[in-house]
Structures are given as C-alpha cells and as structure tokens.
Short mmCIF file of C-alpha atoms in Angstrom, two decimals:
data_model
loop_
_atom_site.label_atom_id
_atom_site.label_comp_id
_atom_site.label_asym_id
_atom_site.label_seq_id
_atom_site.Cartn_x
_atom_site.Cartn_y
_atom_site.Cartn_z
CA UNK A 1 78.57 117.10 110.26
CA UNK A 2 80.05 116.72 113.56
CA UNK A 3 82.66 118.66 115.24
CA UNK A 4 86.57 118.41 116.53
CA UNK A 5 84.97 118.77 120.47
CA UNK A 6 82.76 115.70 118.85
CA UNK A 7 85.97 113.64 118.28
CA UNK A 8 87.77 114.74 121.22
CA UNK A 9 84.30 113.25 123.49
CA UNK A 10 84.35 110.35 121.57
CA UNK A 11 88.20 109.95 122.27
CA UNK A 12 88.02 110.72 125.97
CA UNK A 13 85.03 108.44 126.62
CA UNK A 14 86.60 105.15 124.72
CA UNK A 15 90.30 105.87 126.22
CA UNK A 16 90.47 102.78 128.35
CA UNK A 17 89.09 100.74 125.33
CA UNK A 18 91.68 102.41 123.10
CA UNK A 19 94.70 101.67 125.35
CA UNK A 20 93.58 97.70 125.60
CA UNK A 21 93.76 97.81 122.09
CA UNK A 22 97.29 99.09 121.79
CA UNK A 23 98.29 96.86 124.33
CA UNK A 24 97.19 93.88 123.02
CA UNK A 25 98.36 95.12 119.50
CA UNK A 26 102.38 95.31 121.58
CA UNK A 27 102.12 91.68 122.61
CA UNK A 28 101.72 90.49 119.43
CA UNK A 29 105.51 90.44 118.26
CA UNK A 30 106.04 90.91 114.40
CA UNK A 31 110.05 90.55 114.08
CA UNK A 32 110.08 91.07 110.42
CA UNK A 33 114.15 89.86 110.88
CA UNK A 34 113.71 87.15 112.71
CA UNK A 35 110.10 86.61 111.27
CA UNK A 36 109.16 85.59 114.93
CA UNK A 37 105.03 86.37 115.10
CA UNK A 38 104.51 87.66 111.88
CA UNK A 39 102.17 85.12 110.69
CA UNK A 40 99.86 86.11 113.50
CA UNK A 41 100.53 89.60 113.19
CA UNK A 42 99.41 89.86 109.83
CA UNK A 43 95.90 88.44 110.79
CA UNK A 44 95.77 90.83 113.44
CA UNK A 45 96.44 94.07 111.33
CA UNK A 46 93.40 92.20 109.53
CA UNK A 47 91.72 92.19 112.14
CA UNK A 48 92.03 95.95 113.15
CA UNK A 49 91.12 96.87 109.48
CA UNK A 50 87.94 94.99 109.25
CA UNK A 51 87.07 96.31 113.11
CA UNK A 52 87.68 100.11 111.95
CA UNK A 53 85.30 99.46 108.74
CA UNK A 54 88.07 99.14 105.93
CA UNK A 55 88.03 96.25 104.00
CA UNK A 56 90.52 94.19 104.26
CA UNK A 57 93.29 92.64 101.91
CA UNK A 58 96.63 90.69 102.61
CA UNK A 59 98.84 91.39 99.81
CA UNK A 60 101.50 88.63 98.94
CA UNK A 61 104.79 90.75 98.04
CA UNK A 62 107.65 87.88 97.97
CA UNK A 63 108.50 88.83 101.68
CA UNK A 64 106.24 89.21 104.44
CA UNK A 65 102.78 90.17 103.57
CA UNK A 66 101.66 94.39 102.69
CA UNK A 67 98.02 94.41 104.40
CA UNK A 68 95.87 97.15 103.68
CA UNK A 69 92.00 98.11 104.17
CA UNK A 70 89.73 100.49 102.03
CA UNK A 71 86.80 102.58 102.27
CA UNK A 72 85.47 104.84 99.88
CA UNK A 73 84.17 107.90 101.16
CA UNK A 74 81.95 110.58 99.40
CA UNK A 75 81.74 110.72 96.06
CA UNK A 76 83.81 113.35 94.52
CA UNK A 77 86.00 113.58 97.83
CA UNK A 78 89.70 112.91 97.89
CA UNK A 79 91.09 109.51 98.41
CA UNK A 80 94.09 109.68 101.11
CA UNK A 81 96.80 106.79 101.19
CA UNK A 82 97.66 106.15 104.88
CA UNK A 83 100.81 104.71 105.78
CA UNK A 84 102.70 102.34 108.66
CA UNK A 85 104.29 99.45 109.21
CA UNK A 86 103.33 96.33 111.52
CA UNK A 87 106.86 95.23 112.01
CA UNK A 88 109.19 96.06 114.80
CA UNK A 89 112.71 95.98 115.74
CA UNK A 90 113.96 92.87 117.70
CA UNK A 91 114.07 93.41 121.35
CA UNK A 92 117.63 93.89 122.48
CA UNK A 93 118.74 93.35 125.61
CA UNK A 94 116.46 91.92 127.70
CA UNK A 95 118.13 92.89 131.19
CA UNK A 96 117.96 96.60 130.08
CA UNK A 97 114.11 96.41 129.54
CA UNK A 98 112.16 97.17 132.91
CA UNK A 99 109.53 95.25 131.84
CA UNK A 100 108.73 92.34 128.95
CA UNK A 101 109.18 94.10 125.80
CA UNK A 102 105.89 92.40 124.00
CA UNK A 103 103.95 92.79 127.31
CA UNK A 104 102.45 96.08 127.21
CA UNK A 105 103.16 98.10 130.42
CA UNK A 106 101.82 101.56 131.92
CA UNK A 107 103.90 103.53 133.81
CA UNK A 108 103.82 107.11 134.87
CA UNK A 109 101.29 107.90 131.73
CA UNK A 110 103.37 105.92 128.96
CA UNK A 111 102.73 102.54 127.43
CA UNK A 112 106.15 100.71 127.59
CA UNK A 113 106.62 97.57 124.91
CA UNK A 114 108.58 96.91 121.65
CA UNK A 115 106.69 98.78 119.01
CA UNK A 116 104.72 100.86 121.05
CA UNK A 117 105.60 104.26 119.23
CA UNK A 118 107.36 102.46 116.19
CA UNK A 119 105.00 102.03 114.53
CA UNK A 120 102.19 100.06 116.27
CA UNK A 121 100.52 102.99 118.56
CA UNK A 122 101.42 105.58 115.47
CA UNK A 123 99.15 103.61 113.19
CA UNK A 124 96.82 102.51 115.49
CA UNK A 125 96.13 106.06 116.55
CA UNK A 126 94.83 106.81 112.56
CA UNK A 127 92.62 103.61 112.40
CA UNK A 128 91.15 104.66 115.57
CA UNK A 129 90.88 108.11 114.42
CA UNK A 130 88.88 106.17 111.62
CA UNK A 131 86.34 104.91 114.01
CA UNK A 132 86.33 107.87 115.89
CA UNK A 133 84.96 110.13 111.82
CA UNK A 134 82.41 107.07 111.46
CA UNK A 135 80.69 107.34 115.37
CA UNK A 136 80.89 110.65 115.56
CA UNK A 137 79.82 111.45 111.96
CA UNK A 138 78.24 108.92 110.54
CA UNK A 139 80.51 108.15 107.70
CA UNK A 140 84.20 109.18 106.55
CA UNK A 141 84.79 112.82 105.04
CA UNK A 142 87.08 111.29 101.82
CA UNK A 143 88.17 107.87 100.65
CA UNK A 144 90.67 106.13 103.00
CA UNK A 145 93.23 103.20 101.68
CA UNK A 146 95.55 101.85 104.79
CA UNK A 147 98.92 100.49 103.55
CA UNK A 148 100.43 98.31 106.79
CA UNK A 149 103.96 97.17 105.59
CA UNK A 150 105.53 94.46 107.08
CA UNK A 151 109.00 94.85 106.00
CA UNK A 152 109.70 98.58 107.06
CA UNK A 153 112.31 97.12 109.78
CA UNK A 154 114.02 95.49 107.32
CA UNK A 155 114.30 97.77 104.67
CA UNK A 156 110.84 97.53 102.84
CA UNK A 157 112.74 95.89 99.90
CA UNK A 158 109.46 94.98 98.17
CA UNK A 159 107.28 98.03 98.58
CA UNK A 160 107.96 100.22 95.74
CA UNK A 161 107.31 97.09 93.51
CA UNK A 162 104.68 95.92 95.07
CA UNK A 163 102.57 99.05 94.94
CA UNK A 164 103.45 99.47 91.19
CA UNK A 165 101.08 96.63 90.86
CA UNK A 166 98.59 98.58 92.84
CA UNK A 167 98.33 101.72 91.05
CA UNK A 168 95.36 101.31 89.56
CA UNK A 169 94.20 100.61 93.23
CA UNK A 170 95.61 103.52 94.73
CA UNK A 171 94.50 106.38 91.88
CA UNK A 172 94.70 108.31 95.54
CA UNK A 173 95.26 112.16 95.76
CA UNK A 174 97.34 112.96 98.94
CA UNK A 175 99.29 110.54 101.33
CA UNK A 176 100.14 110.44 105.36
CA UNK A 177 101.68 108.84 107.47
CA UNK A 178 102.49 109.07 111.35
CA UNK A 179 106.30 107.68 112.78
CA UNK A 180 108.94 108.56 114.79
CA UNK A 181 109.18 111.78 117.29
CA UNK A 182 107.75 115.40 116.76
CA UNK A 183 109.92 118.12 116.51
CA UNK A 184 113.20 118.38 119.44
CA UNK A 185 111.15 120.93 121.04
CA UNK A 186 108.23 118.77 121.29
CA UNK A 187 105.83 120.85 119.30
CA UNK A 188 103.40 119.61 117.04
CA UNK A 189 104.79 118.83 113.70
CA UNK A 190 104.57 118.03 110.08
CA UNK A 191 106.90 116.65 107.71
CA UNK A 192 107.74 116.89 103.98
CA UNK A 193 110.17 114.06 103.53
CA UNK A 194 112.58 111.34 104.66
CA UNK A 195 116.02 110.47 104.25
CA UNK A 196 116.80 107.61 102.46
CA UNK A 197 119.49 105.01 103.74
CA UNK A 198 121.77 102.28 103.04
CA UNK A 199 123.47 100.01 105.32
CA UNK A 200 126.47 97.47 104.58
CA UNK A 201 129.13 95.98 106.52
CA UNK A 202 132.76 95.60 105.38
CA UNK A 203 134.53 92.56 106.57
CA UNK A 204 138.21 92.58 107.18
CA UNK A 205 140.17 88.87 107.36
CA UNK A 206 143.40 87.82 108.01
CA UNK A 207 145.05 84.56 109.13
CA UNK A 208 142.29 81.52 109.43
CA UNK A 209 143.15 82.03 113.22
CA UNK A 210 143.53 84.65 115.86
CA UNK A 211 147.62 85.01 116.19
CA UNK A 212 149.57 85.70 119.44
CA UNK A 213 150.14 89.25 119.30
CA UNK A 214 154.27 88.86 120.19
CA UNK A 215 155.00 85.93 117.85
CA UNK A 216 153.34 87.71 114.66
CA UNK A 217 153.40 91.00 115.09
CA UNK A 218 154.67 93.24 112.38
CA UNK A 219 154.79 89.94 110.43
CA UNK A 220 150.68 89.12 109.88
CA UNK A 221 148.62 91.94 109.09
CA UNK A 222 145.78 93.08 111.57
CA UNK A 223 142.19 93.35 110.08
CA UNK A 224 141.72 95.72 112.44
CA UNK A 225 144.04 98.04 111.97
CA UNK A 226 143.38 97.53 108.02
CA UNK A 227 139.75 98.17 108.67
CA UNK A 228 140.32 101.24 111.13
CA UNK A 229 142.43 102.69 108.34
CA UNK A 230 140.06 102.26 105.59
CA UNK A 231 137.28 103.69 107.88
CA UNK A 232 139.68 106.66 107.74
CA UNK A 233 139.77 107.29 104.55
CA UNK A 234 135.70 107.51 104.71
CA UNK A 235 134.96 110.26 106.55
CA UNK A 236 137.39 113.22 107.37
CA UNK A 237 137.82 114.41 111.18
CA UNK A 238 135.74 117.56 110.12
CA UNK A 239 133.03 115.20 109.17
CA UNK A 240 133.34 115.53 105.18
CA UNK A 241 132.21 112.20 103.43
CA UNK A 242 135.37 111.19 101.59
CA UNK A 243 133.57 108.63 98.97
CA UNK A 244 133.96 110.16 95.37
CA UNK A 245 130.20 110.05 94.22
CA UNK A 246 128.63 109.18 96.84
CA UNK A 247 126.35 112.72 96.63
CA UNK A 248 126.01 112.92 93.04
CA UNK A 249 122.44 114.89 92.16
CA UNK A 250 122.08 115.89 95.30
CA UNK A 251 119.10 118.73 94.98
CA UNK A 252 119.74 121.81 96.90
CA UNK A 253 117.26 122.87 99.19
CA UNK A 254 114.87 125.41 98.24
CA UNK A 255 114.28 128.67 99.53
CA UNK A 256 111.12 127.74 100.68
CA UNK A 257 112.36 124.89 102.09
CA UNK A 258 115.26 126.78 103.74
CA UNK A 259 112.66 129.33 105.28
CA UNK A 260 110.87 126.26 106.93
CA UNK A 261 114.24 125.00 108.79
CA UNK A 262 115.58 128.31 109.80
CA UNK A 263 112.02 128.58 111.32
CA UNK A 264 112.59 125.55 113.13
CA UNK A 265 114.00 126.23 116.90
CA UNK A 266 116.89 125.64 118.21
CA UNK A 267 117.58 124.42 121.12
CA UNK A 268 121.46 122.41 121.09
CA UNK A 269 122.42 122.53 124.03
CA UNK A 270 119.48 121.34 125.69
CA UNK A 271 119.29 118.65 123.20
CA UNK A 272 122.90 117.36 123.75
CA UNK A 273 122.29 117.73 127.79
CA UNK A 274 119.08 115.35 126.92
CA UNK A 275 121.29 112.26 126.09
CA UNK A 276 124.11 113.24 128.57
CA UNK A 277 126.05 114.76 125.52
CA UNK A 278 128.58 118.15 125.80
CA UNK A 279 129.08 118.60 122.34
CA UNK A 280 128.05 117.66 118.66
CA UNK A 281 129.63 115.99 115.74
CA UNK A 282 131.74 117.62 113.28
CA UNK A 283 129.94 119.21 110.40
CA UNK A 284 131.07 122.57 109.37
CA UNK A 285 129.10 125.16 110.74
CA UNK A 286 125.68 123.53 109.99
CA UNK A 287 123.22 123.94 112.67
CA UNK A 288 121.15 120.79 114.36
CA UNK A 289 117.86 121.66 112.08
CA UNK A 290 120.47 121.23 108.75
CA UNK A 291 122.09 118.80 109.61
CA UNK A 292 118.90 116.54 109.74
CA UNK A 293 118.54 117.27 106.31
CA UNK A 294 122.22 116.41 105.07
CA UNK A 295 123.94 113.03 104.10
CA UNK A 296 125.55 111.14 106.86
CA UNK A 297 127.95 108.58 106.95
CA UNK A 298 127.62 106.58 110.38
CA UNK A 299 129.64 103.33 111.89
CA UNK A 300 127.01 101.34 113.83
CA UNK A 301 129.74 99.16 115.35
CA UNK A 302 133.28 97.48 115.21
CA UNK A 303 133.82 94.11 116.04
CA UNK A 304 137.13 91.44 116.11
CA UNK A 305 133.96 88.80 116.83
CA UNK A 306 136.44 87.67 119.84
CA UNK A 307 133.18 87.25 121.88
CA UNK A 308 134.97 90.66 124.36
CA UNK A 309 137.48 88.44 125.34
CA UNK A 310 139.77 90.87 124.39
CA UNK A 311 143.18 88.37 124.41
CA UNK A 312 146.92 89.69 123.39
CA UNK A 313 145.99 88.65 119.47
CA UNK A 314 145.95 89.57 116.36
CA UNK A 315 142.34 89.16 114.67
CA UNK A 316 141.21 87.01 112.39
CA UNK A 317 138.60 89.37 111.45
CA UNK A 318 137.07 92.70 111.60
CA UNK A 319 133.79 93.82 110.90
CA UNK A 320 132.13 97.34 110.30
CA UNK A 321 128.49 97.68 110.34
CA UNK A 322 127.85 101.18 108.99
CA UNK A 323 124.87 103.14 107.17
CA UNK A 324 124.96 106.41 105.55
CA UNK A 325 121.80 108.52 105.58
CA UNK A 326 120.75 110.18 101.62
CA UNK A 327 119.60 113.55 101.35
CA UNK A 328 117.33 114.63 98.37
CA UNK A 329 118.34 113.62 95.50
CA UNK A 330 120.90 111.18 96.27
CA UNK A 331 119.96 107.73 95.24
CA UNK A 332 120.44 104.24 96.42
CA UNK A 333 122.09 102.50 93.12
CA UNK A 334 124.60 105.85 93.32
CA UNK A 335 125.77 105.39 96.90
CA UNK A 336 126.49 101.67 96.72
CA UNK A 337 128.45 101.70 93.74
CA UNK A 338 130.59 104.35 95.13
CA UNK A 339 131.26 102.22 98.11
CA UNK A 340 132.11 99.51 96.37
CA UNK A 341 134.74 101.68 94.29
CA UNK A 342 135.98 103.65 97.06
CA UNK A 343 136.60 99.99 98.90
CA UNK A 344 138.27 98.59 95.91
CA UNK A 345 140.70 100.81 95.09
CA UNK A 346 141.75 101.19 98.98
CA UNK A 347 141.65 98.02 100.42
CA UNK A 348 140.74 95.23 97.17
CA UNK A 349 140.57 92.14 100.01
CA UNK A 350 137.72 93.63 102.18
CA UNK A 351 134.23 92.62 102.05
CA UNK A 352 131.62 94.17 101.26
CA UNK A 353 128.07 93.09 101.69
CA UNK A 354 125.11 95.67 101.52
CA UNK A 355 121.75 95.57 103.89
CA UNK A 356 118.57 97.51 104.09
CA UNK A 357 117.98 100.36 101.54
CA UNK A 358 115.94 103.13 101.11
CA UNK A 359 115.42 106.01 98.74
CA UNK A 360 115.40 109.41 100.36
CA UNK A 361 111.42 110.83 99.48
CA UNK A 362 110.48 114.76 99.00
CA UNK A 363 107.55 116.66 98.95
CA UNK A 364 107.79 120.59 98.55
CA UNK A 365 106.02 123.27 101.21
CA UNK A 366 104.06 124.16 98.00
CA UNK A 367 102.40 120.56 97.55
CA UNK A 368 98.64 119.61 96.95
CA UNK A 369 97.40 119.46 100.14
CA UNK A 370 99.88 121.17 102.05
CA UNK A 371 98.03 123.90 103.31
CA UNK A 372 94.82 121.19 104.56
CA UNK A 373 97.04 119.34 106.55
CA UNK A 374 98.68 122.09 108.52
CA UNK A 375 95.01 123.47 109.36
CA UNK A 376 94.26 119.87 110.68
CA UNK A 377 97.13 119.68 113.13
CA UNK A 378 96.32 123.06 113.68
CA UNK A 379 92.78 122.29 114.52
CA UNK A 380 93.75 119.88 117.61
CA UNK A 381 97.17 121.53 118.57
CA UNK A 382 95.66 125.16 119.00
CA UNK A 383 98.90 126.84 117.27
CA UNK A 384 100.62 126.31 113.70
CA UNK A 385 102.60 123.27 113.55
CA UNK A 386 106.36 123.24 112.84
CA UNK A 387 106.73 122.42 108.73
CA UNK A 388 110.03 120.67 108.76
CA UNK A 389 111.28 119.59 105.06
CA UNK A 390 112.40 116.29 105.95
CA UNK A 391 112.81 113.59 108.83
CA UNK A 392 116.17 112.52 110.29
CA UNK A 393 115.69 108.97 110.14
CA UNK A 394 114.36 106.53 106.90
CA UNK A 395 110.91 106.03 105.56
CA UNK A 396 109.92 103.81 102.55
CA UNK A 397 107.83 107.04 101.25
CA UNK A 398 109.64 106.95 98.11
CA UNK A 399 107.26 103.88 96.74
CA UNK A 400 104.65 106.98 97.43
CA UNK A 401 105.76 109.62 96.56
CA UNK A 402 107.98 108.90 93.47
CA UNK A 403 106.06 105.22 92.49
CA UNK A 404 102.89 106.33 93.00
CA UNK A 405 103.00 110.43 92.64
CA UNK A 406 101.64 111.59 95.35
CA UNK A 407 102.37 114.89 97.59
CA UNK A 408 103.25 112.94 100.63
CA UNK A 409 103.19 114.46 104.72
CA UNK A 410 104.47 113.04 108.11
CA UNK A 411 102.49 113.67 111.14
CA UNK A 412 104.65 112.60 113.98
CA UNK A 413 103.05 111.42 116.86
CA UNK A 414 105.64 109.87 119.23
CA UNK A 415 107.21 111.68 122.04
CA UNK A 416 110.77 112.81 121.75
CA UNK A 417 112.00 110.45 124.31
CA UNK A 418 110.26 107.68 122.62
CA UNK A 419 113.23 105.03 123.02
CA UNK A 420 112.18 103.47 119.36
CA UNK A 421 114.68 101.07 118.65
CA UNK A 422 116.15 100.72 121.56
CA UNK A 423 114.90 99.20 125.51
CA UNK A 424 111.83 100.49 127.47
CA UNK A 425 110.39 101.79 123.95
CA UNK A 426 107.44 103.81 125.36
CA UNK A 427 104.59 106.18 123.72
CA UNK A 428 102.67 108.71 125.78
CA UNK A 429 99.41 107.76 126.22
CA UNK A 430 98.11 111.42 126.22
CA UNK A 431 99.82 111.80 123.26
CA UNK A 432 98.61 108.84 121.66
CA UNK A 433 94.64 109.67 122.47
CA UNK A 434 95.68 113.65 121.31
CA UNK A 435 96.83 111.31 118.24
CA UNK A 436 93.80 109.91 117.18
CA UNK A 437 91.96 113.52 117.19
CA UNK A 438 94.82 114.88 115.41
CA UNK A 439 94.75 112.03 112.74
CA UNK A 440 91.02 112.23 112.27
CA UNK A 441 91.17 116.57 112.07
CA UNK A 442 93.50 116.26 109.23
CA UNK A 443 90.93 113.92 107.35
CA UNK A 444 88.20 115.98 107.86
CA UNK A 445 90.99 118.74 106.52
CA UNK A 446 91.60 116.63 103.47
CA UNK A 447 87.84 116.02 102.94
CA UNK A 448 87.12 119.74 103.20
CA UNK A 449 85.51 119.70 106.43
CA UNK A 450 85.43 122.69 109.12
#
C-alpha cells in the first residue's frame, strides 16, 4: 500500500491537469432553476465518473437526472456513499462579476466561476481524490458509490424518494460529503449535520392598480404596510420566532454535542469586521458557534414589484420572500403548517406559496465512523480538525442519513470567503489540490488504511 506523501506527489505533479478539469467542469452551466445546460451537464458528470473508474448511471427521478458511479473495492471493506450536487445557483448580476461567471478564471491563486466551490470543485476534488487511491495504489481501499444530485439548488425535492428506490443499491456503511466553507477560523473541519430549510413567499394585494397616495390614502389599504405588520408579528425585536409550532420536537443538543461547539473558537468580532458588520443579530445571549445550530427565521427580500420606481402610491402588491432555517428535530410538514396557521389567523387575504424544502439531518460525535474520519483530515491537515455538530446552511443529507441510515460527515473544503451564491464565486486552488489528498486520506481512513 502506498502512502499520504504518495498522494500528495501524485497531486502536485497532475495540478495543472486537475485545474483544466475544474475549469472546464465551471463552463459547463447546470441552472437546475432555469434548467439552462443541464442536459449537457448531466453527460458530463458521466463523463467524470467513467474517467475516475466508477461506473456510471443516470438515474431518472421526475426532475433533473441523480447521476452516480460505483466501484467496489475489497472484499469485506466498507462501502462509503459520497455526496454533491452538479447544479448551481443562477448567476446574478452580471456587472458585479469581474469576470464571466461560467468561464473559469484564475486570479491571485483562486478559480473564479459560478459553481466553483458550490459544489463543482468540492466534488470534483473527491473523484479526483479517486484517481489519485487507484495511481498511487493500485486499486481503492473500500467500495465507493458517487451520488451527483442535480436538484440540490432547488431544493432536492426528489432525493429522499429517489434513493428509497436505491436501497438495495446503496446497502453502504458510512457517508461524506464535501460543501460549503470550513470552520470561521479557517481550520480544517468536519461536520455532523445540516440544517434543514423551508422557503415561501407571502403575497400581499390590494386594489387591481397602484393608487395615488393623496387621493386614497387612509381610504385603500396598503399591502405593504399589511405585509410589514404581519412580518411583525413573526419574529420579535429580540429575535424570538413568534409562530406557535413552528419548533415542535425540537431535540436538545447533547452534551457531547455541546462539548464540540463550546470547543469551537470564537472569533465575533473579527467575523462581523469580515463583511463590514459592527454588530450581530438579536438572539439572546447565544454565541456565533450556537447560533449556527438554532432555528432561524430570515426575510430574503420585500418588494411593491414597482420595478424601484418608487412613485407617491399605494401598492398593488407586496411580496415577502423569506426562509426559516430547522434545527434538529424540527421537521418540514411541522413548520409549514404553522405558517400557514399563523398567516391565517393574522392576515386570512395573504398568500402564501411555499418553495424549496429540506429536512434538517444529524449524526452524533459517537457515530460509526466518526473517529476514521477525523484521523483522515487529520492525516493531511497535521492537527485535529474542528468537530462541529451541524452546518449553518441546508443539505439534502436527510435522504442519507434518515432514508438510508447511515452515520453521515461533512468535510468542508471551500474557503471562508468562498462567495457561493453570490458574484465572483471563487475556490482556492491550494485548497482545492489540499482537497483531493484530504478526500482520498479519509478513504484510506474508512478502508482501514495507515
């Protein structure tokens, strides 16, 4: 058996190779919203399957296409479920980008493009971190199943279902996956769980028309002043959620899991300074590590839809675009039907129409596996990793974890600066090719390698 100075050779002397690949993998786009490039980026997830030895399978799910590769590794040895998502966000704003978002761009060590941390380079890093087990060791140390979703943007509403039908498939021991940023302080990190999420808006109307704001005043109502109230009654100023039900069986942390954040560090102000911030939300006394691991209720935007003309009117509309974030326990079904009743008995003429959804997704310190993939972070990173018990933002994991049973474990890639979602996306290159060591020291972990 090889090494992890083996890997890291292999990784150093293919880097150019590796960072064509990303970059041709960010101008493919894969808009699962708008659907613009899918079609083409599901034959090139094929693609990078077949080319890191996994065989390959598009899976029809009643949306846009689940691809996934296999290879079985010794017998006897653990079968790990990968996990990403092909999909991206849509651009945004073109005139804030500094350079085409689905032509790949290197600037001052980071690849720049739309999807280049979220999720493209994060997945990529573990298929190449596949190639880099079967060069440098002539074969895999376990049995590998890649699960590329194609629907994570929009809310991977036919996941869970769709690997139902695969369990007989996926009779897998341990799962992984690699999104969003490491830890604030930008050390390495491991996570135990998501949040989940669910995202509606509520649509205010009044008069078929926009009124003049002297003639009918106090006379037609304002859907924006009916909406701005019912926001109100939402969310108190000291940031308690308001909606009767909305946290029912929420699971307590436990103490294990309460060691691992108060072992996280802190570092607020710095944090705030980072996004030209001076202070945080409201939320009790809870520190920034907690409050990652809490329910959230958020509004995205508010809009009249008066195109900013902003005229001396009284709206014909207004329109919230909100999510709230679930902590463990809380579940989907639970939250939207205490929307809907909260809504209802406040304001019975709004509309409400829900979005994405997610299940929140848990696995405890204590898990199968655990202890393998902290010494495989460990191996690359030279120091413990942080064990965080769950992730700020929303994961399909549940279809994992809670469809499929398995102990499931984040290994963050991205840097913390990462811009996913939003213009000039970017990933690190060095942290990308540290990536693909990383990813391929935790399977050899797994496996029971040294």
């Amino acid at each position: 058996m090889g090494s992890i100075e083996d890997i890291k050779e292999y990784v150093a002397r293919h880097r150019a190779r590796h960072e064509q690949l990303l970059a041709r993998w960010i101008g493919v786009p894969s808009i699962s919203a708008t659907g613009e490039g899918m079609p083409e980026a599901v034959e090139h997830a094929r693609g990078l399957l077949a080319a890191s030895g996994l065989e390959p399978r598009v899976v029809e799910t009643g949306g846009w296409p689940l691809v996934t590769g296999h290879a079985p590794g010794p017998e006897g040895s653990p079968h790990v479920v990968i996990y990403g998502h092909y999909d991206v966000q849509p651009a945004g704003p073109l005139e804030q980008w500094d350079s085409p978002p689905f032509e790949a761009a290197i600037r001052d060590g980071r690849m720049y493009g739309r999807g280049a941390g979220d999720n493209k380079g994060q997945h990529l890093a573990q298929l190449l971190a596949v190639r880099a087990l079967r060069a440098s060791e002539g074969g895999l140390p376990c049995s590998v199943t890649v699960l590329l979703d194609g629907e994570e943007e929009i809310g991977s509403p036919h996941l869970a279902a769709t690997l139902a039908g695969m369990r007989t498939d996926l009779d897998a021991d341990v799962a992984v996956w690699s999104d969003g940023p490491v830890h604030d302080s930008y050390e390495p990190t491991v996570l135990l769980g998501v949040r989940g999420a669910v995202s509606f808006e509520i649509t205010v109307r009044g008069a078929e028309t926009a009124l003049h704001s002297g003639n009918w005043g106090n006379v037609a109502p304002n859907p924006a002043w009916e909406l701005v109230w019912l926001l109100s009654t939402m969310r108190a100023p000291d940031g308690r959620i308001l909606i009767e039900g909305h946290d029912a069986d929420t699971t307590a942390l436990t103490t294990a899991e309460r060691a691992a954040l108060d072992a996280l560090p802190v570092g607020p102000q710095e944090l705030l300074a980072g996004v030209g911030l001076d202070r945080m939300d409201m939320c009790g006394d809870a520190g920034v590590n907690e409050r990652l691991a809490l329910p959230t209720f958020s509004i995205n935007s508010l809009t009249c839809l008066d195109n900013q003309e902003h005229r001396s009117v009284i709206p014909s509309v207004a329109v919230a675009r909100c999510d709230m974030r679930l902590a463990c326990g809380q579940r989907a079904a639970t939250v939207v039907d205490a929307v809907r009743r909260h809504v209802a008995a406040r304001l019975p003429h709004a509309e409400v129409v829900f979005k994405a959804m997610m299940e929140p997704s848990r696995t405890l310190p204590d898990a199968p596996y655990a202890q393998a993939v902290l010494d495989g972070v460990s191996a690359t990173a030279d120091k413990p990793p942080l064990l965080a018990p769950a992730m700020g933002g929303s994961l399909p994991i549940a279809g994992i974890t809670d469809g499929l049973g398995l102990p499931c474990y984040g290994i963050p890639l991205g840097n913390v600066d990462e811009r996913n979602h939003a213009p000039n996306e970017n990933f690190e290159l060095a942290r990308f090719h540290d990536g693909i060591v990383t990813a391929a020291a935790v399977l050899r972990s797994i496996g029971g390698g040294r």
